[in-house]
mmCIF file of C-alpha atoms in Angstrom:
data_model
loop_
_atom_site.group_PDB
_atom_site.id
_atom_site.type_symbol
_atom_site.label_atom_id
_atom_site.label_comp_id
_atom_site.label_asym_id
_atom_site.label_seq_id
_atom_site.Cartn_x
_atom_site.Cartn_y
_atom_site.Cartn_z
ATOM 1 C CA UNK A 8 15.316 -17.417 -13.978
ATOM 2 C CA UNK A 9 13.276 -16.365 -16.997
ATOM 3 C CA UNK A 10 10.297 -15.450 -14.796
ATOM 4 C CA UNK A 11 12.626 -13.399 -12.606
ATOM 5 C CA UNK A 12 13.856 -11.405 -15.606
ATOM 6 C CA UNK A 13 10.326 -10.560 -16.702
ATOM 7 C CA UNK A 14 8.985 -9.923 -13.223
ATOM 8 C CA UNK A 15 11.571 -7.598 -11.659
ATOM 9 C CA UNK A 16 13.413 -4.490 -12.856
ATOM 10 C CA UNK A 17 17.098 -4.904 -13.594
ATOM 11 C CA UNK A 18 18.632 -1.861 -11.926
ATOM 12 C CA UNK A 19 22.326 -2.834 -11.957
ATOM 13 C CA UNK A 20 23.233 -0.204 -9.337
ATOM 14 C CA UNK A 21 26.521 -1.586 -8.068
ATOM 15 C CA UNK A 22 28.029 1.160 -5.908
ATOM 16 C CA UNK A 23 27.420 4.424 -4.093
ATOM 17 C CA UNK A 24 28.674 6.346 -7.123
ATOM 18 C CA UNK A 25 26.251 4.544 -9.430
ATOM 19 C CA UNK A 26 23.425 5.218 -6.986
ATOM 20 C CA UNK A 27 24.372 8.904 -7.032
ATOM 21 C CA UNK A 28 24.249 8.832 -10.818
ATOM 22 C CA UNK A 29 20.742 7.322 -10.740
ATOM 23 C CA UNK A 30 19.514 10.041 -8.377
ATOM 24 C CA UNK A 31 21.022 12.947 -10.312
ATOM 25 C CA UNK A 32 19.459 14.989 -13.111
ATOM 26 C CA UNK A 33 19.999 18.264 -14.981
ATOM 27 C CA UNK A 34 19.229 20.379 -11.901
ATOM 28 C CA UNK A 35 20.868 18.084 -9.351
ATOM 29 C CA UNK A 36 24.400 17.017 -10.242
ATOM 30 C CA UNK A 37 26.040 13.705 -9.451
ATOM 31 C CA UNK A 38 28.299 15.488 -6.964
ATOM 32 C CA UNK A 39 25.294 16.966 -5.153
ATOM 33 C CA UNK A 40 23.665 13.553 -5.168
ATOM 34 C CA UNK A 41 26.771 11.906 -3.714
ATOM 35 C CA UNK A 42 26.983 14.583 -1.006
ATOM 36 C CA UNK A 43 23.322 13.938 -0.150
ATOM 37 C CA UNK A 44 23.895 10.184 0.171
ATOM 38 C CA UNK A 45 26.967 10.664 2.382
ATOM 39 C CA UNK A 46 25.145 13.177 4.570
ATOM 40 C CA UNK A 47 22.174 10.858 5.053
ATOM 41 C CA UNK A 48 24.389 7.857 5.863
ATOM 42 C CA UNK A 49 26.233 9.836 8.562
ATOM 43 C CA UNK A 50 23.231 11.661 10.050
ATOM 44 C CA UNK A 51 20.488 9.128 9.336
ATOM 45 C CA UNK A 52 19.296 8.931 12.947
ATOM 46 C CA UNK A 53 18.786 12.699 13.171
ATOM 47 C CA UNK A 54 16.699 12.941 10.013
ATOM 48 C CA UNK A 55 13.590 10.981 10.993
ATOM 49 C CA UNK A 56 11.171 10.925 13.892
ATOM 50 C CA UNK A 57 7.956 9.277 14.996
ATOM 51 C CA UNK A 58 4.719 10.891 13.876
ATOM 52 C CA UNK A 59 2.896 10.598 17.190
ATOM 53 C CA UNK A 60 -0.453 11.844 15.864
ATOM 54 C CA UNK A 61 -0.715 9.140 13.209
ATOM 55 C CA UNK A 62 0.957 6.307 15.129
ATOM 56 C CA UNK A 63 -1.035 3.602 16.921
ATOM 57 C CA UNK A 64 1.187 2.328 19.768
ATOM 58 C CA UNK A 65 -1.559 -0.012 20.998
ATOM 59 C CA UNK A 66 -1.283 -1.828 17.639
ATOM 60 C CA UNK A 67 2.523 -1.555 17.468
ATOM 61 C CA UNK A 68 2.164 0.702 14.436
ATOM 62 C CA UNK A 69 4.530 3.674 14.366
ATOM 63 C CA UNK A 70 4.396 6.146 11.499
ATOM 64 C CA UNK A 71 7.775 7.729 10.704
ATOM 65 C CA UNK A 72 8.396 11.178 9.288
ATOM 66 C CA UNK A 73 11.475 12.296 7.345
ATOM 67 C CA UNK A 74 9.868 15.123 5.369
ATOM 68 C CA UNK A 75 11.847 18.354 5.099
ATOM 69 C CA UNK A 76 15.150 16.596 5.859
ATOM 70 C CA UNK A 77 17.959 15.335 3.610
ATOM 71 C CA UNK A 78 16.732 11.779 4.315
ATOM 72 C CA UNK A 79 13.282 12.778 3.079
ATOM 73 C CA UNK A 80 14.861 14.178 -0.094
ATOM 74 C CA UNK A 81 16.887 10.986 -0.587
ATOM 75 C CA UNK A 82 13.827 8.766 -0.128
ATOM 76 C CA UNK A 83 11.775 10.857 -2.573
ATOM 77 C CA UNK A 84 14.514 10.496 -5.176
ATOM 78 C CA UNK A 85 14.834 6.738 -4.698
ATOM 79 C CA UNK A 86 11.063 6.407 -4.924
ATOM 80 C CA UNK A 87 10.680 8.549 -8.059
ATOM 81 C CA UNK A 88 13.890 7.715 -9.929
ATOM 82 C CA UNK A 89 14.709 4.132 -8.934
ATOM 83 C CA UNK A 90 11.350 2.470 -8.146
ATOM 84 C CA UNK A 91 8.522 4.383 -9.879
ATOM 85 C CA UNK A 92 9.798 3.981 -13.472
ATOM 86 C CA UNK A 93 9.110 0.253 -13.186
ATOM 87 C CA UNK A 94 5.473 0.449 -12.046
ATOM 88 C CA UNK A 95 4.410 -0.577 -15.543
ATOM 89 C CA UNK A 96 5.731 -4.122 -15.158
ATOM 90 C CA UNK A 97 3.666 -4.794 -12.031
ATOM 91 C CA UNK A 98 0.543 -6.978 -12.444
ATOM 92 C CA UNK A 99 -2.727 -5.143 -13.044
ATOM 93 C CA UNK A 100 -4.172 -6.256 -9.690
ATOM 94 C CA UNK A 101 -1.642 -4.158 -7.724
ATOM 95 C CA UNK A 102 -3.049 -0.741 -6.815
ATOM 96 C CA UNK A 103 -1.117 0.424 -3.751
ATOM 97 C CA UNK A 104 2.111 2.347 -4.308
ATOM 98 C CA UNK A 105 1.623 2.507 -8.065
ATOM 99 C CA UNK A 106 1.527 5.765 -10.015
ATOM 100 C CA UNK A 107 -1.948 6.698 -11.221
ATOM 101 C CA UNK A 108 -3.634 4.139 -8.957
ATOM 102 C CA UNK A 109 -5.561 4.694 -5.729
ATOM 103 C CA UNK A 110 -8.132 3.078 -3.429
ATOM 104 C CA UNK A 111 -11.036 4.178 -5.659
ATOM 105 C CA UNK A 112 -9.566 2.507 -8.732
ATOM 106 C CA UNK A 113 -8.933 -0.628 -6.692
ATOM 107 C CA UNK A 114 -12.604 -0.688 -5.671
ATOM 108 C CA UNK A 115 -13.727 0.005 -9.247
ATOM 109 C CA UNK A 116 -11.675 -2.967 -10.475
ATOM 110 C CA UNK A 117 -13.673 -5.229 -8.157
ATOM 111 C CA UNK A 118 -17.004 -4.313 -9.773
ATOM 112 C CA UNK A 119 -16.465 -6.847 -12.553
ATOM 113 C CA UNK A 120 -18.823 -7.329 -15.483
ATOM 114 C CA UNK A 121 -21.269 -9.969 -14.276
ATOM 115 C CA UNK A 122 -24.003 -9.611 -11.653
ATOM 116 C CA UNK A 123 -24.754 -11.306 -8.314
ATOM 117 C CA UNK A 124 -21.282 -10.848 -6.924
ATOM 118 C CA UNK A 125 -19.871 -12.033 -3.629
ATOM 119 C CA UNK A 126 -16.909 -10.209 -2.077
ATOM 120 C CA UNK A 127 -14.078 -11.353 0.172
ATOM 121 C CA UNK A 128 -12.148 -8.749 2.143
ATOM 122 C CA UNK A 129 -8.855 -9.559 3.911
ATOM 123 C CA UNK A 130 -6.235 -7.532 5.732
ATOM 124 C CA UNK A 131 -2.535 -8.317 6.302
ATOM 125 C CA UNK A 132 -1.509 -7.679 9.906
ATOM 126 C CA UNK A 133 1.101 -4.920 10.380
ATOM 127 C CA UNK A 134 2.150 -5.263 6.746
ATOM 128 C CA UNK A 135 5.103 -2.861 6.743
ATOM 129 C CA UNK A 136 6.472 -4.234 9.991
ATOM 130 C CA UNK A 137 6.530 -7.762 8.513
ATOM 131 C CA UNK A 138 9.100 -6.742 5.874
ATOM 132 C CA UNK A 139 12.599 -6.802 7.315
ATOM 133 C CA UNK A 140 15.633 -4.817 6.282
ATOM 134 C CA UNK A 141 17.142 -8.108 5.052
ATOM 135 C CA UNK A 142 14.180 -8.599 2.758
ATOM 136 C CA UNK A 143 14.689 -5.158 1.209
ATOM 137 C CA UNK A 144 18.386 -5.944 0.709
ATOM 138 C CA UNK A 145 17.400 -9.249 -0.929
ATOM 139 C CA UNK A 146 15.051 -7.442 -3.314
ATOM 140 C CA UNK A 147 17.690 -4.980 -4.500
ATOM 141 C CA UNK A 148 20.587 -7.448 -4.587
ATOM 142 C CA UNK A 149 19.006 -10.730 -5.692
ATOM 143 C CA UNK A 150 16.004 -9.561 -7.694
ATOM 144 C CA UNK A 151 17.278 -6.314 -9.224
ATOM 145 C CA UNK A 152 20.952 -7.274 -9.688
ATOM 146 C CA UNK A 153 22.304 -4.408 -7.590
ATOM 147 C CA UNK A 154 25.702 -4.602 -5.923
ATOM 148 C CA UNK A 155 26.126 -5.400 -2.246
ATOM 149 C CA UNK A 156 27.188 -1.845 -1.335
ATOM 150 C CA UNK A 157 24.329 -0.104 -3.135
ATOM 151 C CA UNK A 158 21.787 -2.643 -1.858
ATOM 152 C CA UNK A 159 23.038 -2.146 1.696
ATOM 153 C CA UNK A 160 22.760 1.644 1.467
ATOM 154 C CA UNK A 161 19.198 1.580 0.121
ATOM 155 C CA UNK A 162 18.039 -1.109 2.558
ATOM 156 C CA UNK A 163 19.591 0.663 5.556
ATOM 157 C CA UNK A 164 18.109 4.060 4.689
ATOM 158 C CA UNK A 165 14.618 2.819 3.771
ATOM 159 C CA UNK A 166 14.174 0.924 7.054
ATOM 160 C CA UNK A 167 14.025 1.791 10.759
ATOM 161 C CA UNK A 168 14.114 -0.213 14.015
ATOM 162 C CA UNK A 169 10.746 -1.602 15.133
ATOM 163 C CA UNK A 170 8.893 0.069 17.980
ATOM 164 C CA UNK A 171 9.120 3.710 19.040
ATOM 165 C CA UNK A 172 12.307 5.554 18.153
ATOM 166 C CA UNK A 173 15.192 5.135 20.623
ATOM 167 C CA UNK A 174 13.560 2.101 22.246
ATOM 168 C CA UNK A 175 16.752 0.106 21.838
ATOM 169 C CA UNK A 176 15.385 -2.305 19.222
ATOM 170 C CA UNK A 177 17.856 -3.572 16.623
ATOM 171 C CA UNK A 178 15.516 -5.436 14.232
ATOM 172 C CA UNK A 179 14.779 -3.141 11.287
ATOM 173 C CA UNK A 180 11.772 -3.176 8.976
ATOM 174 C CA UNK A 181 10.291 -1.006 6.233
ATOM 175 C CA UNK A 182 9.404 2.373 7.728
ATOM 176 C CA UNK A 183 5.684 3.093 7.805
ATOM 177 C CA UNK A 184 5.374 6.596 6.323
ATOM 178 C CA UNK A 185 8.564 6.772 4.232
ATOM 179 C CA UNK A 186 8.137 7.659 0.547
ATOM 180 C CA UNK A 187 9.637 4.349 -0.584
ATOM 181 C CA UNK A 188 7.620 2.062 1.691
ATOM 182 C CA UNK A 189 4.488 1.286 -0.362
ATOM 183 C CA UNK A 190 6.435 0.346 -3.482
ATOM 184 C CA UNK A 191 9.011 -1.681 -1.550
ATOM 185 C CA UNK A 192 6.230 -3.525 0.286
ATOM 186 C CA UNK A 193 4.795 -4.594 -3.068
ATOM 187 C CA UNK A 194 8.096 -5.576 -4.666
ATOM 188 C CA UNK A 195 9.295 -7.520 -1.609
ATOM 189 C CA UNK A 196 6.127 -9.665 -1.699
ATOM 190 C CA UNK A 197 5.463 -9.820 -5.436
ATOM 191 C CA UNK A 198 6.127 -13.558 -5.785
ATOM 192 C CA UNK A 199 3.572 -14.297 -3.057
ATOM 193 C CA UNK A 200 1.000 -11.931 -4.558
ATOM 194 C CA UNK A 201 1.351 -13.600 -7.951
ATOM 195 C CA UNK A 202 0.814 -17.006 -6.312
ATOM 196 C CA UNK A 203 -2.258 -15.528 -4.626
ATOM 197 C CA UNK A 204 -3.652 -14.399 -7.961
ATOM 198 C CA UNK A 205 -3.026 -17.863 -9.407
ATOM 199 C CA UNK A 206 -4.824 -19.501 -6.470
ATOM 200 C CA UNK A 207 -7.853 -17.217 -6.865
ATOM 201 C CA UNK A 208 -7.935 -17.783 -10.618
ATOM 202 C CA UNK A 209 -7.840 -21.554 -10.091
ATOM 203 C CA UNK A 210 -10.583 -21.553 -7.435
ATOM 204 C CA UNK A 211 -12.891 -19.061 -9.174
ATOM 205 C CA UNK A 212 -12.307 -19.999 -12.803
ATOM 206 C CA UNK A 213 -15.150 -18.933 -15.071
ATOM 207 C CA UNK A 214 -16.757 -16.738 -12.415
ATOM 208 C CA UNK A 215 -15.515 -13.311 -13.582
ATOM 209 C CA UNK A 216 -13.182 -13.057 -10.607
ATOM 210 C CA UNK A 217 -11.430 -9.810 -9.719
ATOM 211 C CA UNK A 218 -8.614 -9.289 -7.236
ATOM 212 C CA UNK A 219 -7.276 -5.938 -6.044
ATOM 213 C CA UNK A 220 -4.355 -5.532 -3.655
ATOM 214 C CA UNK A 221 -4.086 -2.080 -2.130
ATOM 215 C CA UNK A 222 -1.140 -1.970 0.293
ATOM 216 C CA UNK A 223 -2.270 -4.372 3.070
ATOM 217 C CA UNK A 224 -5.896 -4.730 1.901
ATOM 218 C CA UNK A 225 -6.892 -7.635 -0.324
ATOM 219 C CA UNK A 226 -10.241 -7.506 -2.097
ATOM 220 C CA UNK A 227 -11.700 -10.318 -4.188
ATOM 221 C CA UNK A 228 -15.073 -10.493 -5.955
ATOM 222 C CA UNK A 229 -16.687 -13.095 -8.191
ATOM 223 C CA UNK A 230 -20.030 -13.828 -9.806
ATOM 224 C CA UNK A 231 -22.128 -16.984 -9.460
ATOM 225 C CA UNK A 232 -20.328 -18.173 -6.347
ATOM 226 C CA UNK A 233 -21.433 -18.838 -2.785
ATOM 227 C CA UNK A 234 -20.383 -17.215 0.482
ATOM 228 C CA UNK A 235 -19.242 -20.631 1.660
ATOM 229 C CA UNK A 236 -16.917 -20.955 -1.324
ATOM 230 C CA UNK A 237 -15.453 -17.537 -0.567
ATOM 231 C CA UNK A 238 -14.988 -18.445 3.098
ATOM 232 C CA UNK A 239 -13.121 -21.604 2.077
ATOM 233 C CA UNK A 240 -11.001 -19.510 -0.280
ATOM 234 C CA UNK A 241 -10.092 -17.174 2.597
ATOM 235 C CA UNK A 242 -8.718 -20.177 4.519
ATOM 236 C CA UNK A 243 -6.561 -21.182 1.531
ATOM 237 C CA UNK A 244 -5.311 -17.602 1.114
ATOM 238 C CA UNK A 245 -4.432 -17.364 4.799
ATOM 239 C CA UNK A 246 -2.335 -20.534 4.482
ATOM 240 C CA UNK A 247 -0.641 -19.273 1.324
ATOM 241 C CA UNK A 248 0.306 -15.918 2.844
ATOM 242 C CA UNK A 249 1.830 -17.664 5.859
ATOM 243 C CA UNK A 250 3.603 -20.499 4.058
ATOM 244 C CA UNK A 251 4.373 -19.364 0.510
ATOM 245 C CA UNK A 252 7.700 -17.856 1.525
ATOM 246 C CA UNK A 253 9.298 -19.071 4.755
ATOM 247 C CA UNK A 254 11.408 -15.902 4.914
ATOM 248 C CA UNK A 255 8.441 -13.555 4.454
ATOM 249 C CA UNK A 256 5.371 -14.646 6.349
ATOM 250 C CA UNK A 257 2.280 -12.459 5.976
ATOM 251 C CA UNK A 258 -0.223 -13.106 8.788
ATOM 252 C CA UNK A 259 -3.847 -12.176 8.145
ATOM 253 C CA UNK A 260 -5.989 -10.245 10.627
ATOM 254 C CA UNK A 261 -8.840 -12.755 10.975
ATOM 255 C CA UNK A 262 -11.048 -10.150 12.688
ATOM 256 C CA UNK A 263 -11.097 -8.144 9.462
ATOM 257 C CA UNK A 264 -11.795 -11.056 7.114
ATOM 258 C CA UNK A 265 -15.310 -10.618 5.773
ATOM 259 C CA UNK A 266 -17.509 -12.174 3.090
ATOM 260 C CA UNK A 267 -20.533 -10.221 1.801
ATOM 261 C CA UNK A 268 -22.948 -10.271 -1.120
ATOM 262 C CA UNK A 269 -24.555 -7.460 -3.086
ATOM 263 C CA UNK A 270 -27.818 -8.171 -1.339
ATOM 264 C CA UNK A 271 -26.180 -7.432 2.022
ATOM 265 C CA UNK A 272 -24.177 -4.500 0.684
ATOM 266 C CA UNK A 273 -20.521 -4.724 -0.341
ATOM 267 C CA UNK A 274 -18.028 -2.207 1.018
ATOM 268 C CA UNK A 275 -14.301 -2.167 0.404
ATOM 269 C CA UNK A 276 -11.656 0.450 1.221
ATOM 270 C CA UNK A 277 -14.374 2.676 2.646
ATOM 271 C CA UNK A 278 -16.444 2.650 -0.552
ATOM 272 C CA UNK A 279 -19.803 1.076 -1.404
ATOM 273 C CA UNK A 280 -19.777 -1.234 -4.429
ATOM 274 C CA UNK A 281 -23.042 -1.366 -6.366
ATOM 275 C CA UNK A 282 -23.605 -3.427 -9.506
ATOM 276 C CA UNK A 283 -21.813 -1.071 -11.865
ATOM 277 C CA UNK A 284 -20.887 2.022 -9.849
ATOM 278 C CA UNK A 285 -19.219 3.220 -6.667
ATOM 279 C CA UNK A 286 -20.318 5.544 -3.892
ATOM 280 C CA UNK A 287 -19.032 6.582 -0.487
ATOM 281 C CA UNK A 288 -19.217 4.044 2.315
ATOM 282 C CA UNK A 289 -21.336 4.137 5.467
ATOM 283 C CA UNK A 290 -18.742 5.893 7.670
ATOM 284 C CA UNK A 291 -18.109 8.691 5.185
ATOM 285 C CA UNK A 292 -21.836 9.090 4.542
ATOM 286 C CA UNK A 293 -22.442 9.376 8.297
ATOM 287 C CA UNK A 294 -19.768 12.077 8.642
ATOM 288 C CA UNK A 295 -21.241 14.030 5.733
ATOM 289 C CA UNK A 296 -24.768 13.767 7.168
ATOM 290 C CA UNK A 297 -23.596 14.936 10.613
ATOM 291 C CA UNK A 298 -21.874 17.960 9.085
ATOM 292 C CA UNK A 299 -25.017 18.764 7.081
ATOM 293 C CA UNK A 300 -27.244 18.488 10.160
ATOM 294 C CA UNK A 301 -24.943 20.744 12.174
ATOM 295 C CA UNK A 302 -25.332 23.454 9.536
ATOM 296 C CA UNK A 303 -29.108 23.397 10.098
ATOM 297 C CA UNK A 304 -28.862 23.923 13.857
ATOM 298 C CA UNK A 305 -29.237 27.368 15.364
ATOM 299 C CA UNK A 306 -27.373 26.793 18.644
ATOM 300 C CA UNK A 307 -23.998 26.300 17.015
ATOM 301 C CA UNK A 308 -21.076 28.728 17.179
ATOM 302 C CA UNK A 309 -19.795 30.508 14.071
ATOM 303 C CA UNK A 310 -16.538 28.575 14.352
ATOM 304 C CA UNK A 311 -18.344 25.212 14.549
ATOM 305 C CA UNK A 312 -20.542 26.103 11.579
ATOM 306 C CA UNK A 313 -17.506 27.121 9.543
ATOM 307 C CA UNK A 314 -15.802 23.822 10.367
ATOM 308 C CA UNK A 315 -18.967 21.866 9.513
ATOM 309 C CA UNK A 316 -19.392 23.767 6.228
ATOM 310 C CA UNK A 317 -15.820 23.018 5.158
ATOM 311 C CA UNK A 318 -16.184 19.369 6.101
ATOM 312 C CA UNK A 319 -19.497 19.036 4.252
ATOM 313 C CA UNK A 320 -18.061 20.655 1.120
ATOM 314 C CA UNK A 321 -14.962 18.467 1.252
ATOM 315 C CA UNK A 322 -16.961 15.247 1.640
ATOM 316 C CA UNK A 323 -19.403 16.330 -1.073
ATOM 317 C CA UNK A 324 -16.507 16.870 -3.507
ATOM 318 C CA UNK A 325 -15.125 13.471 -2.502
ATOM 319 C CA UNK A 326 -18.543 11.865 -3.098
ATOM 320 C CA UNK A 327 -18.760 13.435 -6.566
ATOM 321 C CA UNK A 328 -15.252 12.206 -7.402
ATOM 322 C CA UNK A 329 -16.007 8.639 -6.314
ATOM 323 C CA UNK A 330 -19.303 8.548 -8.214
ATOM 324 C CA UNK A 331 -17.637 9.937 -11.352
ATOM 325 C CA UNK A 332 -15.271 6.966 -11.631
#
């Protein structure tokens, strides 16, 4: 119980009225907040849709969009006013869905202080879709001491049925693309992630280990260790993610599990990790080079050159940002 008190925020939101109070502020009254909640509960199905451009049906990944709707406004408020204030109590190896953190800072964390590093990269399969509506309810009710009614409202509105919209599915999971999803994904799996950190610390003790979890990507580096040791660690991590919590299994995409050394070139989250600095990864470098080469060609339309120029400038700014970290 003591660990639970220190690990999770105590929200004590017991009812719809208390939720409305949490979402209100000087420019948005409690009455307006309550009206928003009631509206979203009644018209929930009308306020979100599939983002077909970003979805990957072949991978059963459907991105949802609620922006510009009352549901989008509700989710933004829950994210900013209920979840975000508690980012500070998350462990320092969590980088996804945390204010002030991003993929570049996750990669920087993996640099470590000692040389001759070996890196392990792992990916959780369909991470958001693994987290059920019941799991979100459990987080709010059992971990954050919220009432049944308030927990039900937040769980219902932060989740959607699996598969494409209107496919007749009844099983609901965290909605890929909703404002609340990244933070909820972290909080709903925090116990497992802490066990993962403990396992890595135990296996790589004294080897300047670093672990960075960015949404569904897990990166681990250590000094003075072998690739074989890292490969064995990946097997232990895979078992832990599947068996640590029988109600929240996290399968690993074995095709994306990779162990590399500095000599071979370490890349993580699309960035190249050198001994003590970052740079853009191979894919981004290739895109930037292609844009640069197109600018040198004569037989290219004005429109194509303009597009290439904008892309080259954008990727150059991105490169400068990454290398400035």
